[in-house]
Amino acid sequence: MTLRDELPTDHHLATVHRRGAALSGVVLMVFGILGFADRLAFFDTTGQQILGLSGNGLLSLISVTVGSLLIVGAFVGGDFASTLNMTVGGLFVLSGFVHLAILERSINILAFRMPNVLFGFAMGLMILTFGMYGRISGGLPPDNPFRRRRHPERAREEDRMASGALGPAARTGAGAPIVTGPGGPRPLGPTRPPRS
Protein backbone atom coordinates (compact mmCIF):
# COMPACT_ATOMS: atom_id res chain seq x y z
CA MET A 1 0.00 0.00 0.00
CA THR A 2 1.35 3.42 -0.93
CA LEU A 3 0.49 6.83 0.46
CA ARG A 4 -1.50 7.50 -2.69
CA ASP A 5 -3.77 4.50 -1.98
CA GLU A 6 -4.98 5.81 1.36
CA LEU A 7 -7.18 8.58 -0.08
CA PRO A 8 -8.51 7.98 -3.61
CA THR A 9 -7.03 10.58 -5.94
CA ASP A 10 -10.43 11.19 -7.56
CA HIS A 11 -12.08 11.96 -4.21
CA HIS A 12 -13.02 15.65 -3.84
CA LEU A 13 -10.99 15.87 -0.63
CA ALA A 14 -7.83 14.93 -2.52
CA THR A 15 -8.49 17.79 -4.92
CA VAL A 16 -8.74 20.31 -2.06
CA HIS A 17 -5.58 19.00 -0.38
CA ARG A 18 -3.62 19.01 -3.65
CA ARG A 19 -4.75 22.45 -4.80
CA GLY A 20 -4.07 23.90 -1.36
CA ALA A 21 -0.55 22.49 -1.35
CA ALA A 22 0.11 23.71 -4.90
CA LEU A 23 -1.22 27.22 -4.25
CA SER A 24 0.76 27.61 -1.03
CA GLY A 25 3.88 26.19 -2.66
CA VAL A 26 3.68 28.61 -5.58
CA VAL A 27 3.30 31.62 -3.25
CA LEU A 28 6.37 30.58 -1.26
CA MET A 29 8.37 29.81 -4.41
CA VAL A 30 7.63 33.25 -5.86
CA PHE A 31 8.76 34.96 -2.65
CA GLY A 32 11.95 32.89 -2.50
CA ILE A 33 12.82 33.34 -6.18
CA LEU A 34 12.32 37.12 -5.94
CA GLY A 35 14.70 37.09 -2.96
CA PHE A 36 17.33 35.24 -4.99
CA ALA A 37 16.78 37.60 -7.92
CA ASP A 38 17.50 40.58 -5.65
CA ARG A 39 20.72 38.87 -4.49
CA LEU A 40 19.96 39.34 -0.82
CA ALA A 41 22.73 38.82 1.69
CA PHE A 42 22.40 35.35 3.17
CA PHE A 43 22.55 36.17 6.90
CA ASP A 44 21.61 39.86 6.84
CA THR A 45 19.50 40.42 9.97
CA THR A 46 18.29 43.85 8.86
CA GLY A 47 16.57 42.38 5.80
CA GLN A 48 15.37 43.95 2.56
CA GLN A 49 11.81 44.42 1.33
CA ILE A 50 10.30 41.84 -1.03
CA LEU A 51 6.56 42.07 -1.74
CA GLY A 52 6.10 44.04 1.47
CA LEU A 53 7.96 41.49 3.61
CA SER A 54 11.46 41.62 5.01
CA GLY A 55 13.82 38.93 3.78
CA ASN A 56 17.35 37.71 3.37
CA GLY A 57 19.06 34.93 1.42
CA LEU A 58 18.41 32.30 4.10
CA LEU A 59 14.69 33.10 4.20
CA SER A 60 14.61 32.89 0.39
CA LEU A 61 16.26 29.46 0.50
CA ILE A 62 13.80 28.19 3.13
CA SER A 63 10.86 29.59 1.13
CA VAL A 64 11.97 27.86 -2.07
CA THR A 65 12.62 24.59 -0.22
CA VAL A 66 9.27 24.54 1.59
CA GLY A 67 7.46 25.71 -1.55
CA SER A 68 9.05 22.88 -3.55
CA LEU A 69 8.05 20.38 -0.88
CA LEU A 70 4.43 21.57 -1.00
CA ILE A 71 4.38 21.31 -4.79
CA VAL A 72 5.73 17.74 -4.56
CA GLY A 73 2.97 17.04 -2.03
CA ALA A 74 0.43 18.36 -4.52
CA PHE A 75 1.69 15.91 -7.16
CA VAL A 76 1.73 12.95 -4.74
CA GLY A 77 -1.72 13.81 -3.36
CA GLY A 78 -3.66 11.52 -1.04
CA ASP A 79 -2.99 11.49 2.68
CA PHE A 80 0.52 12.75 2.04
CA ALA A 81 -0.73 16.13 0.78
CA SER A 82 -3.15 16.49 3.69
CA THR A 83 -0.57 15.55 6.32
CA LEU A 84 2.09 17.72 4.70
CA ASN A 85 -0.28 20.71 4.65
CA MET A 86 -1.10 20.25 8.33
CA THR A 87 2.58 19.88 9.26
CA VAL A 88 3.80 22.87 7.25
CA GLY A 89 0.85 25.00 8.39
CA GLY A 90 1.56 24.16 12.02
CA LEU A 91 5.24 25.01 11.57
CA PHE A 92 4.33 28.36 10.02
CA VAL A 93 2.12 29.26 12.98
CA LEU A 94 4.83 28.13 15.42
CA SER A 95 7.39 30.16 13.49
CA GLY A 96 5.15 33.20 13.80
CA PHE A 97 5.12 32.87 17.58
CA VAL A 98 8.87 32.28 17.80
CA HIS A 99 9.70 35.24 15.59
CA LEU A 100 7.26 37.44 17.47
CA ALA A 101 9.38 36.76 20.56
CA ILE A 102 12.71 37.51 18.86
CA LEU A 103 11.80 40.60 16.79
CA GLU A 104 14.51 43.29 16.88
CA ARG A 105 17.04 40.90 18.45
CA SER A 106 20.33 39.65 17.11
CA ILE A 107 19.14 36.03 16.96
CA ASN A 108 16.51 36.98 14.35
CA ILE A 109 18.57 35.32 11.57
CA LEU A 110 15.66 35.29 9.08
CA ALA A 111 15.28 39.10 9.31
CA PHE A 112 11.61 38.87 10.30
CA ARG A 113 9.63 42.02 10.92
CA MET A 114 6.01 42.34 12.07
CA PRO A 115 4.58 41.92 8.53
CA ASN A 116 6.49 38.63 8.25
CA VAL A 117 5.01 37.44 11.55
CA LEU A 118 1.49 38.31 10.42
CA PHE A 119 2.12 36.63 7.06
CA GLY A 120 3.39 33.54 8.89
CA PHE A 121 0.21 33.33 10.95
CA ALA A 122 -2.07 33.91 7.95
CA MET A 123 -0.20 31.52 5.64
CA GLY A 124 0.03 28.89 8.38
CA LEU A 125 -3.70 29.02 9.09
CA MET A 126 -4.48 28.83 5.37
CA ILE A 127 -2.23 25.80 4.82
CA LEU A 128 -3.59 24.16 8.00
CA THR A 129 -7.14 24.67 6.75
CA PHE A 130 -6.33 23.03 3.42
CA GLY A 131 -4.78 20.07 5.24
CA MET A 132 -7.58 19.62 7.77
CA TYR A 133 -10.42 20.08 5.27
CA GLY A 134 -12.67 17.03 5.42
CA ARG A 135 -10.37 15.31 7.86
CA ILE A 136 -10.96 16.96 11.22
CA SER A 137 -14.52 17.98 12.00
CA GLY A 138 -17.76 16.62 13.32
CA GLY A 139 -20.54 15.24 11.14
CA LEU A 140 -18.35 13.89 8.34
CA PRO A 141 -20.41 12.14 5.62
CA PRO A 142 -20.46 8.32 5.50
CA ASP A 143 -18.30 8.17 2.35
CA ASN A 144 -15.51 10.26 3.92
CA PRO A 145 -12.37 8.07 3.86
CA PHE A 146 -10.97 9.56 7.07
CA ARG A 147 -14.22 8.88 8.94
CA ARG A 148 -14.35 5.33 7.54
CA ARG A 149 -10.79 4.67 8.68
CA ARG A 150 -11.47 5.99 12.22
CA HIS A 151 -14.69 3.93 12.53
CA PRO A 152 -14.13 0.73 10.52
CA GLU A 153 -16.92 -1.23 12.24
CA ARG A 154 -19.48 1.43 11.42
CA ALA A 155 -18.17 1.63 7.84
CA ARG A 156 -18.54 -2.14 7.36
CA GLU A 157 -22.07 -2.04 8.80
CA GLU A 158 -23.01 0.84 6.48
CA ASP A 159 -21.55 -1.02 3.50
CA ARG A 160 -23.54 -4.15 4.39
CA MET A 161 -26.74 -2.15 4.74
CA ALA A 162 -26.14 -0.24 1.53
CA SER A 163 -25.56 -3.43 -0.43
CA GLY A 164 -28.76 -5.01 0.94
CA ALA A 165 -26.86 -7.83 2.63
CA LEU A 166 -29.22 -7.70 5.61
CA GLY A 167 -32.32 -8.44 3.49
CA PRO A 168 -35.61 -8.69 5.40
CA ALA A 169 -33.82 -8.32 8.75
CA ALA A 170 -33.08 -4.71 7.83
CA ARG A 171 -36.67 -3.69 8.44
CA THR A 172 -38.03 -2.32 11.70
CA GLY A 173 -41.25 -0.90 13.07
CA ALA A 174 -43.91 -0.59 10.38
CA GLY A 175 -41.70 -2.12 7.73
CA ALA A 176 -39.47 0.92 7.26
CA PRO A 177 -36.09 0.03 5.74
CA ILE A 178 -32.92 1.06 7.55
CA VAL A 179 -30.79 3.71 5.88
CA THR A 180 -27.41 5.08 6.80
CA GLY A 181 -26.51 8.67 7.40
CA PRO A 182 -24.17 10.87 9.39
CA GLY A 183 -25.69 9.63 12.65
CA GLY A 184 -25.37 5.96 11.67
CA PRO A 185 -28.09 3.47 10.70
CA ARG A 186 -31.67 4.63 11.27
CA PRO A 187 -35.13 3.63 10.07
CA LEU A 188 -36.49 5.44 7.04
CA GLY A 189 -39.94 6.89 7.54
CA PRO A 190 -42.21 6.54 10.54
CA THR A 191 -41.25 3.95 13.14
CA ARG A 192 -44.59 3.99 14.95
CA PRO A 193 -47.88 2.91 13.45
CA PRO A 194 -50.12 5.89 12.60
CA ARG A 195 -52.94 6.76 15.04
CA SER A 196 -56.48 5.80 14.13
mmCIF file of N, CA, C and O in Angstrom, residues 118-173:
data_model
loop_
_atom_site.group_PDB
_atom_site.id
_atom_site.type_symbol
_atom_site.label_atom_id
_atom_site.label_comp_id
_atom_site.label_asym_id
_atom_site.label_seq_id
_atom_site.Cartn_x
_atom_site.Cartn_y
_atom_site.Cartn_z
ATOM 1 N N LEU A 118 2.905 38.382 10.789
ATOM 2 C CA LEU A 118 1.487 38.314 10.416
ATOM 3 C C LEU A 118 1.278 37.419 9.204
ATOM 4 O O LEU A 118 0.319 36.651 9.137
ATOM 5 N N PHE A 119 2.195 37.510 8.229
ATOM 6 C CA PHE A 119 2.119 36.633 7.057
ATOM 7 C C PHE A 119 2.277 35.174 7.474
ATOM 8 O O PHE A 119 1.587 34.290 6.953
ATOM 9 N N GLY A 120 3.191 34.909 8.411
ATOM 10 C CA GLY A 120 3.394 33.536 8.895
ATOM 11 C C GLY A 120 2.133 32.965 9.524
ATOM 12 O O GLY A 120 1.758 31.818 9.265
ATOM 13 N N PHE A 121 1.463 33.781 10.345
ATOM 14 C CA PHE A 121 0.205 33.329 10.954
ATOM 15 C C PHE A 121 -0.862 33.081 9.883
ATOM 16 O O PHE A 121 -1.528 32.048 9.878
ATOM 17 N N ALA A 122 -1.028 34.032 8.970
ATOM 18 C CA ALA A 122 -2.069 33.905 7.947
ATOM 19 C C ALA A 122 -1.796 32.721 7.019
ATOM 20 O O ALA A 122 -2.689 31.918 6.734
ATOM 21 N N MET A 123 -0.556 32.618 6.555
ATOM 22 C CA MET A 123 -0.202 31.520 5.645
ATOM 23 C C MET A 123 -0.313 30.187 6.370
ATOM 24 O O MET A 123 -0.803 29.203 5.806
ATOM 25 N N GLY A 124 0.127 30.136 7.614
ATOM 26 C CA GLY A 124 0.034 28.894 8.379
ATOM 27 C C GLY A 124 -1.396 28.443 8.566
ATOM 28 O O GLY A 124 -1.721 27.268 8.387
ATOM 29 N N LEU A 125 -2.283 29.375 8.913
ATOM 30 C CA LEU A 125 -3.696 29.016 9.086
ATOM 31 C C LEU A 125 -4.326 28.582 7.773
ATOM 32 O O LEU A 125 -5.148 27.660 7.740
ATOM 33 N N MET A 126 -3.940 29.227 6.677
ATOM 34 C CA MET A 126 -4.478 28.834 5.372
ATOM 35 C C MET A 126 -4.030 27.414 5.004
ATOM 36 O O MET A 126 -4.837 26.570 4.603
ATOM 37 N N ILE A 127 -2.744 27.138 5.162
ATOM 38 C CA ILE A 127 -2.227 25.804 4.824
ATOM 39 C C ILE A 127 -2.829 24.755 5.765
ATOM 40 O O ILE A 127 -3.186 23.654 5.321
ATOM 41 N N LEU A 128 -2.950 25.071 7.044
ATOM 42 C CA LEU A 128 -3.590 24.156 7.998
ATOM 43 C C LEU A 128 -5.026 23.842 7.585
ATOM 44 O O LEU A 128 -5.468 22.688 7.639
ATOM 45 N N THR A 129 -5.750 24.869 7.166
ATOM 46 C CA THR A 129 -7.143 24.668 6.754
ATOM 47 C C THR A 129 -7.225 23.742 5.551
ATOM 48 O O THR A 129 -8.074 22.849 5.507
ATOM 49 N N PHE A 130 -6.351 23.935 4.574
ATOM 50 C CA PHE A 130 -6.332 23.034 3.420
ATOM 51 C C PHE A 130 -6.050 21.605 3.855
ATOM 52 O O PHE A 130 -6.645 20.658 3.347
ATOM 53 N N GLY A 131 -5.128 21.428 4.796
ATOM 54 C CA GLY A 131 -4.780 20.075 5.237
ATOM 55 C C GLY A 131 -5.857 19.410 6.066
ATOM 56 O O GLY A 131 -6.069 18.202 5.976
ATOM 57 N N MET A 132 -6.569 20.194 6.882
ATOM 58 C CA MET A 132 -7.582 19.619 7.766
ATOM 59 C C MET A 132 -8.947 19.476 7.096
ATOM 60 O O MET A 132 -9.823 18.808 7.636
ATOM 61 N N TYR A 133 -9.117 20.087 5.930
ATOM 62 C CA TYR A 133 -10.423 20.077 5.268
ATOM 63 C C TYR A 133 -10.908 18.637 5.067
ATOM 64 O O TYR A 133 -10.228 17.806 4.476
ATOM 65 N N GLY A 134 -12.079 18.343 5.576
ATOM 66 C CA GLY A 134 -12.673 17.028 5.418
ATOM 67 C C GLY A 134 -12.027 15.937 6.237
ATOM 68 O O GLY A 134 -12.361 14.764 6.105
ATOM 69 N N ARG A 135 -11.095 16.307 7.079
ATOM 70 C CA ARG A 135 -10.372 15.311 7.863
ATOM 71 C C ARG A 135 -10.658 15.469 9.347
ATOM 72 O O ARG A 135 -10.769 14.471 10.055
ATOM 73 N N ILE A 136 -10.767 16.696 9.797
ATOM 74 C CA ILE A 136 -10.956 16.959 11.222
ATOM 75 C C ILE A 136 -12.180 17.840 11.380
ATOM 76 O O ILE A 136 -12.103 19.041 11.158
ATOM 77 N N SER A 137 -13.296 17.238 11.691
ATOM 78 C CA SER A 137 -14.522 17.983 12.003
ATOM 79 C C SER A 137 -15.573 16.984 12.436
ATOM 80 O O SER A 137 -15.412 15.786 12.290
ATOM 81 N N GLY A 138 -16.656 17.491 12.949
ATOM 82 C CA GLY A 138 -17.762 16.620 13.319
ATOM 83 C C GLY A 138 -18.719 16.478 12.151
ATOM 84 O O GLY A 138 -18.749 17.289 11.239
ATOM 85 N N GLY A 139 -19.506 15.433 12.155
ATOM 86 C CA GLY A 139 -20.536 15.242 11.141
ATOM 87 C C GLY A 139 -20.000 14.954 9.759
ATOM 88 O O GLY A 139 -20.582 15.398 8.769
ATOM 89 N N LEU A 140 -18.877 14.226 9.656
ATOM 90 C CA LEU A 140 -18.353 13.887 8.340
ATOM 91 C C LEU A 140 -19.305 12.911 7.647
ATOM 92 O O LEU A 140 -19.891 12.045 8.285
ATOM 93 N N PRO A 141 -19.484 13.023 6.326
ATOM 94 C CA PRO A 141 -20.408 12.138 5.620
ATOM 95 C C PRO A 141 -19.923 10.689 5.643
ATOM 96 O O PRO A 141 -18.730 10.425 5.818
ATOM 97 N N PRO A 142 -20.831 9.738 5.428
ATOM 98 C CA PRO A 142 -20.456 8.319 5.500
ATOM 99 C C PRO A 142 -19.389 7.901 4.499
ATOM 100 O O PRO A 142 -18.642 6.969 4.747
ATOM 101 N N ASP A 143 -19.297 8.580 3.343
ATOM 102 C CA ASP A 143 -18.303 8.174 2.354
ATOM 103 C C ASP A 143 -16.935 8.818 2.574
ATOM 104 O O ASP A 143 -16.009 8.580 1.810
ATOM 105 N N ASN A 144 -16.782 9.611 3.639
ATOM 106 C CA ASN A 144 -15.508 10.258 3.923
ATOM 107 C C ASN A 144 -14.477 9.200 4.305
ATOM 108 O O ASN A 144 -14.672 8.447 5.272
ATOM 109 N N PRO A 145 -13.356 9.121 3.573
ATOM 110 C CA PRO A 145 -12.369 8.065 3.859
ATOM 111 C C PRO A 145 -11.724 8.183 5.231
ATOM 112 O O PRO A 145 -11.376 7.172 5.839
ATOM 113 N N PHE A 146 -11.567 9.397 5.742
ATOM 114 C CA PHE A 146 -10.968 9.557 7.074
ATOM 115 C C PHE A 146 -11.929 9.064 8.154
ATOM 116 O O PHE A 146 -11.526 8.422 9.111
ATOM 117 N N ARG A 147 -13.211 9.355 7.987
ATOM 118 C CA ARG A 147 -14.218 8.879 8.938
ATOM 119 C C ARG A 147 -14.290 7.347 8.895
ATOM 120 O O ARG A 147 -14.367 6.686 9.917
ATOM 121 N N ARG A 148 -14.273 6.789 7.696
ATOM 122 C CA ARG A 148 -14.354 5.333 7.544
ATOM 123 C C ARG A 148 -13.147 4.650 8.186
ATOM 124 O O ARG A 148 -13.273 3.587 8.764
ATOM 125 N N ARG A 149 -11.984 5.267 8.092
ATOM 126 C CA ARG A 149 -10.788 4.673 8.681
ATOM 127 C C ARG A 149 -10.815 4.759 10.203
ATOM 128 O O ARG A 149 -10.335 3.864 10.892
ATOM 129 N N ARG A 150 -11.394 5.846 10.758
ATOM 130 C CA ARG A 150 -11.474 5.986 12.217
ATOM 131 C C ARG A 150 -12.536 5.074 12.818
ATOM 132 O O ARG A 150 -12.447 4.705 13.983
ATOM 133 N N HIS A 151 -13.582 4.756 12.043
ATOM 134 C CA HIS A 151 -14.689 3.934 12.528
ATOM 135 C C HIS A 151 -14.927 2.778 11.562
ATOM 136 O O HIS A 151 -15.949 2.724 10.874
ATOM 137 N N PRO A 152 -14.002 1.812 11.498
ATOM 138 C CA PRO A 152 -14.125 0.733 10.518
ATOM 139 C C PRO A 152 -15.350 -0.163 10.732
ATOM 140 O O PRO A 152 -15.955 -0.629 9.761
ATOM 141 N N GLU A 153 -15.750 -0.382 11.994
ATOM 142 C CA GLU A 153 -16.918 -1.235 12.241
ATOM 143 C C GLU A 153 -18.176 -0.581 11.675
ATOM 144 O O GLU A 153 -18.991 -1.236 11.027
ATOM 145 N N ARG A 154 -18.326 0.705 11.937
ATOM 146 C CA ARG A 154 -19.485 1.432 11.423
ATOM 147 C C ARG A 154 -19.466 1.449 9.889
ATOM 148 O O ARG A 154 -20.500 1.304 9.249
ATOM 149 N N ALA A 155 -18.287 1.609 9.307
ATOM 150 C CA ALA A 155 -18.173 1.634 7.844
ATOM 151 C C ALA A 155 -18.587 0.289 7.245
ATOM 152 O O ALA A 155 -19.303 0.239 6.239
ATOM 153 N N ARG A 156 -18.159 -0.816 7.872
ATOM 154 C CA ARG A 156 -18.542 -2.143 7.365
ATOM 155 C C ARG A 156 -20.049 -2.352 7.475
ATOM 156 O O ARG A 156 -20.686 -2.882 6.563
ATOM 157 N N GLU A 157 -20.624 -1.921 8.600
ATOM 158 C CA GLU A 157 -22.071 -2.038 8.796
ATOM 159 C C GLU A 157 -22.826 -1.226 7.745
ATOM 160 O O GLU A 157 -23.804 -1.695 7.169
ATOM 161 N N GLU A 158 -22.361 -0.004 7.491
ATOM 162 C CA GLU A 158 -23.008 0.844 6.483
ATOM 163 C C GLU A 158 -22.890 0.228 5.097
ATOM 164 O O GLU A 158 -23.830 0.278 4.302
ATOM 165 N N ASP A 159 -21.731 -0.365 4.800
ATOM 166 C CA ASP A 159 -21.554 -1.025 3.499
ATOM 167 C C ASP A 159 -22.503 -2.210 3.353
ATOM 168 O O ASP A 159 -23.093 -2.421 2.289
ATOM 169 N N ARG A 160 -22.630 -2.999 4.438
ATOM 170 C CA ARG A 160 -23.544 -4.152 4.387
ATOM 171 C C ARG A 160 -24.972 -3.698 4.164
ATOM 172 O O ARG A 160 -25.717 -4.275 3.371
ATOM 173 N N MET A 161 -25.375 -2.650 4.881
ATOM 174 C CA MET A 161 -26.741 -2.153 4.737
ATOM 175 C C MET A 161 -26.978 -1.564 3.355
ATOM 176 O O MET A 161 -28.045 -1.740 2.774
ATOM 177 N N ALA A 162 -25.992 -0.866 2.856
ATOM 178 C CA ALA A 162 -26.141 -0.242 1.534
ATOM 179 C C ALA A 162 -26.227 -1.287 0.431
ATOM 180 O O ALA A 162 -26.921 -1.092 -0.560
ATOM 181 N N SER A 163 -25.541 -2.394 0.608
ATOM 182 C CA SER A 163 -25.561 -3.428 -0.430
ATOM 183 C C SER A 163 -26.768 -4.354 -0.284
ATOM 184 O O SER A 163 -26.970 -5.239 -1.112
ATOM 185 N N GLY A 164 -27.578 -4.182 0.753
ATOM 186 C CA GLY A 164 -28.763 -5.014 0.941
ATOM 187 C C GLY A 164 -28.445 -6.379 1.519
ATOM 188 O O GLY A 164 -29.259 -7.293 1.450
ATOM 189 N N ALA A 165 -27.261 -6.534 2.091
ATOM 190 C CA ALA A 165 -26.857 -7.830 2.626
ATOM 191 C C ALA A 165 -27.718 -8.265 3.805
ATOM 192 O O ALA A 165 -27.788 -9.451 4.112
ATOM 193 N N LEU A 166 -28.406 -7.331 4.459
ATOM 194 C CA LEU A 166 -29.224 -7.699 5.608
ATOM 195 C C LEU A 166 -30.603 -8.213 5.206
ATOM 196 O O LEU A 166 -31.276 -8.852 5.995
ATOM 197 N N GLY A 167 -31.037 -7.934 3.987
ATOM 198 C CA GLY A 167 -32.316 -8.440 3.489
ATOM 199 C C GLY A 167 -33.472 -8.055 4.373
ATOM 200 O O GLY A 167 -33.573 -6.939 4.858
ATOM 201 N N PRO A 168 -34.422 -8.993 4.614
ATOM 202 C CA PRO A 168 -35.610 -8.691 5.402
ATOM 203 C C PRO A 168 -35.305 -8.288 6.837
ATOM 204 O O PRO A 168 -36.089 -7.604 7.467
ATOM 205 N N ALA A 169 -34.154 -8.674 7.372
ATOM 206 C CA ALA A 169 -33.816 -8.318 8.753
ATOM 207 C C ALA A 169 -33.531 -6.826 8.886
ATOM 208 O O ALA A 169 -33.427 -6.313 9.979
ATOM 209 N N ALA A 170 -33.390 -6.133 7.777
ATOM 210 C CA ALA A 170 -33.081 -4.711 7.828
ATOM 211 C C ALA A 170 -34.332 -3.856 7.959
ATOM 212 O O ALA A 170 -34.295 -2.668 7.740
ATOM 213 N N ARG A 171 -35.443 -4.459 8.296
ATOM 214 C CA ARG A 171 -36.671 -3.690 8.436
ATOM 215 C C ARG A 171 -37.068 -3.629 9.902
ATOM 216 O O ARG A 171 -36.888 -4.571 10.655
ATOM 217 N N THR A 172 -37.613 -2.490 10.313
ATOM 218 C CA THR A 172 -38.034 -2.325 11.701
ATOM 219 C C THR A 172 -39.388 -1.661 11.720
ATOM 220 O O THR A 172 -39.845 -1.115 10.727
ATOM 221 N N GLY A 173 -40.009 -1.633 12.890
ATOM 222 C CA GLY A 173 -41.255 -0.895 13.070
ATOM 223 C C GLY A 173 -42.301 -1.316 12.066
ATOM 224 O O GLY A 173 -42.621 -2.476 11.907
#
